[in-house]
Amino acid sequence: MKGILLSGGMDSTTLAYLEQPDIAFNINYGQLPAKAEREASRKVCRELNIQLVEIDIDCSSLGSGDLAGKGKLDVGAESDWWPYRNQLLITLSATKALTLGCKELIIGTVASDSYHKDGSPEFIDRINALISFQEGGLIITAPGIKYSASDLIKIAKLPPHLLAMTHSCHKANLPCFECRGCNKHQNTLDDLGVL
Ligand SMILES: [Zn+2]
């Protein structure tokens, strides 16, 4: 059985459409746009007939940057960096995925995410090695990691109505049109020639 970590953003939604996992995991970990991400994930899963597992664990006291509504840490990271966020989310979803019988967990990382170390191919290799080494042998894959967000959408031939369901803002449940998430969303639409 195949699972996916689904934020309801463009990349994980496109991979859900392309890879047709059996089950999706959406996590409210205390991020500011949690409600919109959950709603987008519900719509996408309903549309694609994927079982959605909703996980609620408030980690907001540990967060930093845009997603936590806090300042950026002085460690050379971007404004939306939350320490070990992907590691945290992969661990939480992998824990649930294994108990449900998944053999593979898909992560929605794309090429442009490597401005964070935890969005790089090296990180995916390392987290896959660490988790698959443990009991159950669950593997972590990132099928979109070589592609830009817009190329992935083109390859998948993502229907526009699914694209319209996605939520990308890091700061709020309604797009703020100024954060890195909103900028990436708009740049991707520009690349696709969508007004
Ligand atoms: Zn925003």
Tab-separated table of C-alpha atoms and ligand atoms in Angstrom:
chain	number	residue	atom	x	y	z
A	1	MET	CA	0.000	0.000	0.000
A	2	LYS	CA	1.190	3.477	-0.952
A	3	GLY	CA	0.705	6.657	1.102
A	4	ILE	CA	1.381	10.344	0.516
A	5	LEU	CA	2.070	13.258	2.818
A	6	LEU	CA	-0.517	15.745	1.528
A	7	SER	CA	-0.408	19.429	2.456
A	8	GLY	CA	-3.024	20.384	-0.092
A	9	GLY	CA	-0.431	22.486	-1.939
A	10	MET	CA	0.338	22.277	-5.645
A	11	ASP	CA	3.173	19.770	-5.451
A	12	SER	CA	1.654	17.147	-3.172
A	13	THR	CA	-1.702	17.481	-4.954
A	14	THR	CA	-0.040	16.938	-8.342
A	15	LEU	CA	1.778	13.879	-7.011
A	16	ALA	CA	-1.459	12.516	-5.531
A	17	TYR	CA	-3.009	12.802	-8.998
A	18	LEU	CA	0.023	11.290	-10.734
A	19	GLU	CA	0.904	8.503	-8.312
A	20	GLN	CA	-2.615	7.534	-7.178
A	21	PRO	CA	-1.731	6.549	-3.608
A	22	ASP	CA	-4.169	4.494	-1.550
A	23	ILE	CA	-4.069	6.816	1.407
A	24	ALA	CA	-3.088	10.413	2.194
A	25	PHE	CA	-1.892	11.978	5.441
A	26	ASN	CA	-2.624	15.609	6.216
A	27	ILE	CA	-1.090	17.039	9.362
A	28	ASN	CA	-2.229	20.006	11.392
A	29	TYR	CA	1.007	20.577	13.288
A	30	GLY	CA	0.080	24.068	14.410
A	31	GLN	CA	1.043	25.875	11.194
A	32	LEU	CA	-0.853	29.119	10.505
A	33	PRO	CA	-2.524	27.882	7.266
A	34	ALA	CA	-3.521	24.498	8.769
A	35	LYS	CA	-7.251	25.009	8.255
A	36	ALA	CA	-6.908	25.848	4.548
A	37	GLU	CA	-4.432	23.002	3.980
A	38	ARG	CA	-6.855	20.566	5.628
A	39	GLU	CA	-9.772	21.817	3.557
A	40	ALA	CA	-7.743	21.583	0.332
A	41	SER	CA	-6.629	18.061	1.244
A	42	ARG	CA	-10.222	16.998	1.885
A	43	LYS	CA	-11.359	18.338	-1.486
A	44	VAL	CA	-8.458	16.719	-3.349
A	45	CYS	CA	-8.973	13.343	-1.667
A	46	ARG	CA	-12.709	13.426	-2.317
A	47	GLU	CA	-12.069	14.205	-5.966
A	48	LEU	CA	-9.395	11.515	-6.370
A	49	ASN	CA	-11.137	8.940	-4.181
A	50	ILE	CA	-8.163	8.665	-1.811
A	51	GLN	CA	-8.639	7.822	1.858
A	52	LEU	CA	-7.556	10.807	3.979
A	53	VAL	CA	-6.056	10.328	7.430
A	54	GLU	CA	-6.094	13.566	9.433
A	55	ILE	CA	-3.418	13.969	12.094
A	56	ASP	CA	-3.579	16.771	14.665
A	57	ILE	CA	-0.494	17.421	16.785
A	58	ASP	CA	0.186	20.977	17.894
A	59	CYS	CA	3.914	21.629	17.491
A	60	SER	CA	3.525	25.418	17.134
A	61	SER	CA	5.536	26.053	20.294
A	62	LEU	CA	8.542	24.514	18.500
A	63	GLY	CA	8.179	26.313	15.178
A	64	SER	CA	9.846	29.342	13.664
A	65	GLY	CA	9.388	31.502	10.581
A	66	ASP	CA	6.345	32.335	8.451
A	67	LEU	CA	4.455	29.097	9.080
A	68	ALA	CA	4.593	29.645	12.842
A	69	GLY	CA	3.981	33.399	12.717
A	70	LYS	CA	7.392	33.980	14.257
A	71	GLY	CA	10.618	35.590	13.194
A	72	LYS	CA	13.260	33.880	11.169
A	73	LEU	CA	16.040	32.096	12.999
A	74	ASP	CA	19.529	33.501	12.662
A	75	VAL	CA	21.051	30.359	11.168
A	76	GLY	CA	21.185	31.455	7.532
A	77	ALA	CA	17.802	29.992	6.632
A	78	GLU	CA	14.958	31.556	4.639
A	79	SER	CA	11.937	33.261	6.231
A	80	ASP	CA	9.786	30.129	6.003
A	81	TRP	CA	12.257	27.765	7.631
A	82	TRP	CA	10.948	25.725	10.577
A	83	PRO	CA	13.722	23.608	12.120
A	84	TYR	CA	13.535	19.985	11.023
A	85	ARG	CA	9.994	20.480	9.715
A	86	ASN	CA	10.106	17.877	6.951
A	87	GLN	CA	11.850	15.449	9.256
A	88	LEU	CA	9.093	16.011	11.813
A	89	LEU	CA	6.233	15.654	9.322
A	90	ILE	CA	7.748	12.616	7.645
A	91	THR	CA	8.257	10.945	11.024
A	92	LEU	CA	4.681	11.660	12.131
A	93	SER	CA	3.086	10.489	8.868
A	94	ALA	CA	5.437	7.510	8.526
A	95	THR	CA	4.505	6.400	12.036
A	96	LYS	CA	0.826	6.326	11.077
A	97	ALA	CA	1.526	4.941	7.589
A	98	LEU	CA	3.389	1.944	8.952
A	99	THR	CA	0.577	1.062	11.359
A	100	LEU	CA	-1.844	1.097	8.404
A	101	GLY	CA	0.313	-1.225	6.297
A	102	CYS	CA	1.990	1.221	3.907
A	103	LYS	CA	5.205	0.133	2.225
A	104	GLU	CA	5.935	3.503	0.609
A	105	LEU	CA	5.366	7.098	1.684
A	106	ILE	CA	5.519	9.784	-1.021
A	107	ILE	CA	6.758	13.268	-0.198
A	108	GLY	CA	5.813	16.240	-2.377
A	109	THR	CA	9.289	17.763	-2.690
A	110	VAL	CA	10.158	19.470	-6.006
A	111	ALA	CA	13.448	20.832	-7.364
A	112	SER	CA	12.957	24.401	-6.121
A	113	ASP	CA	12.476	23.217	-2.528
A	114	SER	CA	16.198	22.600	-2.173
A	115	TYR	CA	16.714	26.151	-0.912
A	116	HIS	CA	16.044	24.383	2.388
A	117	LYS	CA	18.356	21.485	3.208
A	118	ASP	CA	15.287	19.382	4.049
A	119	GLY	CA	13.987	19.878	0.497
A	120	SER	CA	17.130	18.528	-1.172
A	121	PRO	CA	17.792	15.152	-2.828
A	122	GLU	CA	20.470	14.515	-0.182
A	123	PHE	CA	17.889	14.943	2.576
A	124	ILE	CA	15.446	12.538	0.878
A	125	ASP	CA	18.241	9.949	0.518
A	126	ARG	CA	19.134	10.314	4.176
A	127	ILE	CA	15.586	10.228	5.580
A	128	ASN	CA	14.769	7.229	3.381
A	129	ALA	CA	17.897	5.452	4.598
A	130	LEU	CA	17.029	6.190	8.232
A	131	ILE	CA	13.364	5.158	8.103
A	132	SER	CA	13.723	2.170	5.770
A	133	PHE	CA	16.562	0.884	7.978
A	134	GLN	CA	14.069	0.473	10.815
A	135	GLU	CA	11.460	-2.221	11.414
A	136	GLY	CA	8.858	-2.400	8.665
A	137	GLY	CA	11.230	-1.148	5.961
A	138	LEU	CA	8.957	1.742	4.944
A	139	ILE	CA	10.525	3.613	2.029
A	140	ILE	CA	10.318	7.379	1.535
A	141	THR	CA	10.168	8.573	-2.073
A	142	ALA	CA	10.018	11.985	-3.731
A	143	PRO	CA	9.033	11.315	-7.371
A	144	GLY	CA	8.855	15.037	-8.191
A	145	ILE	CA	12.253	16.031	-6.884
A	146	LYS	CA	13.903	16.498	-10.295
A	147	TYR	CA	11.146	18.733	-11.645
A	148	SER	CA	10.016	22.290	-11.167
A	149	ALA	CA	6.479	22.697	-9.841
A	150	SER	CA	5.216	23.784	-13.271
A	151	ASP	CA	6.985	20.949	-15.136
A	152	LEU	CA	5.507	18.439	-12.700
A	153	ILE	CA	2.017	19.822	-13.292
A	154	LYS	CA	2.581	19.604	-17.068
A	155	ILE	CA	3.907	16.034	-16.890
A	156	ALA	CA	0.983	14.968	-14.712
A	157	LYS	CA	-1.520	16.865	-16.876
A	158	LEU	CA	-3.138	18.043	-13.651
A	159	PRO	CA	-6.730	19.118	-14.375
A	160	PRO	CA	-7.256	22.852	-13.683
A	161	HIS	CA	-10.070	22.244	-11.208
A	162	LEU	CA	-7.649	20.258	-9.008
A	163	LEU	CA	-5.043	23.009	-9.283
A	164	ALA	CA	-7.706	25.475	-8.167
A	165	MET	CA	-8.326	23.461	-4.979
A	166	THR	CA	-4.738	23.842	-3.732
A	167	HIS	CA	-3.525	26.168	-0.993
A	168	SER	CA	0.054	27.468	-0.876
A	169	CYS	CA	0.172	30.425	1.510
A	170	HIS	CA	2.520	29.936	4.462
A	171	LYS	CA	1.070	32.693	6.591
A	172	ALA	CA	-2.708	32.410	6.485
A	173	ASN	CA	-5.812	30.491	5.462
A	174	LEU	CA	-6.429	33.052	2.721
A	175	PRO	CA	-3.567	33.869	0.312
A	176	CYS	CA	-1.494	36.836	1.536
A	177	PHE	CA	0.127	37.302	-1.914
A	178	GLU	CA	3.497	38.164	-0.364
A	179	CYS	CA	4.992	35.080	1.314
A	180	ARG	CA	7.297	32.552	-0.346
A	181	GLY	CA	4.411	30.090	-0.677
A	182	CYS	CA	2.185	32.622	-2.437
A	183	ASN	CA	5.077	33.744	-4.640
A	184	LYS	CA	5.833	30.188	-5.689
A	185	HIS	CA	2.138	29.609	-6.410
A	186	GLN	CA	1.928	32.719	-8.582
A	187	ASN	CA	5.217	31.993	-10.378
A	188	THR	CA	4.000	28.486	-11.156
A	189	LEU	CA	0.729	29.802	-12.573
A	190	ASP	CA	2.750	32.292	-14.643
A	191	ASP	CA	4.953	29.457	-15.965
A	192	LEU	CA	1.844	27.515	-16.897
A	193	GLY	CA	0.333	30.521	-18.634
A	194	VAL	CA	-2.637	30.539	-16.248
A	195	LEU	CA	-4.026	33.995	-15.507
B	1	ZN	ZN	1.041	33.892	1.504
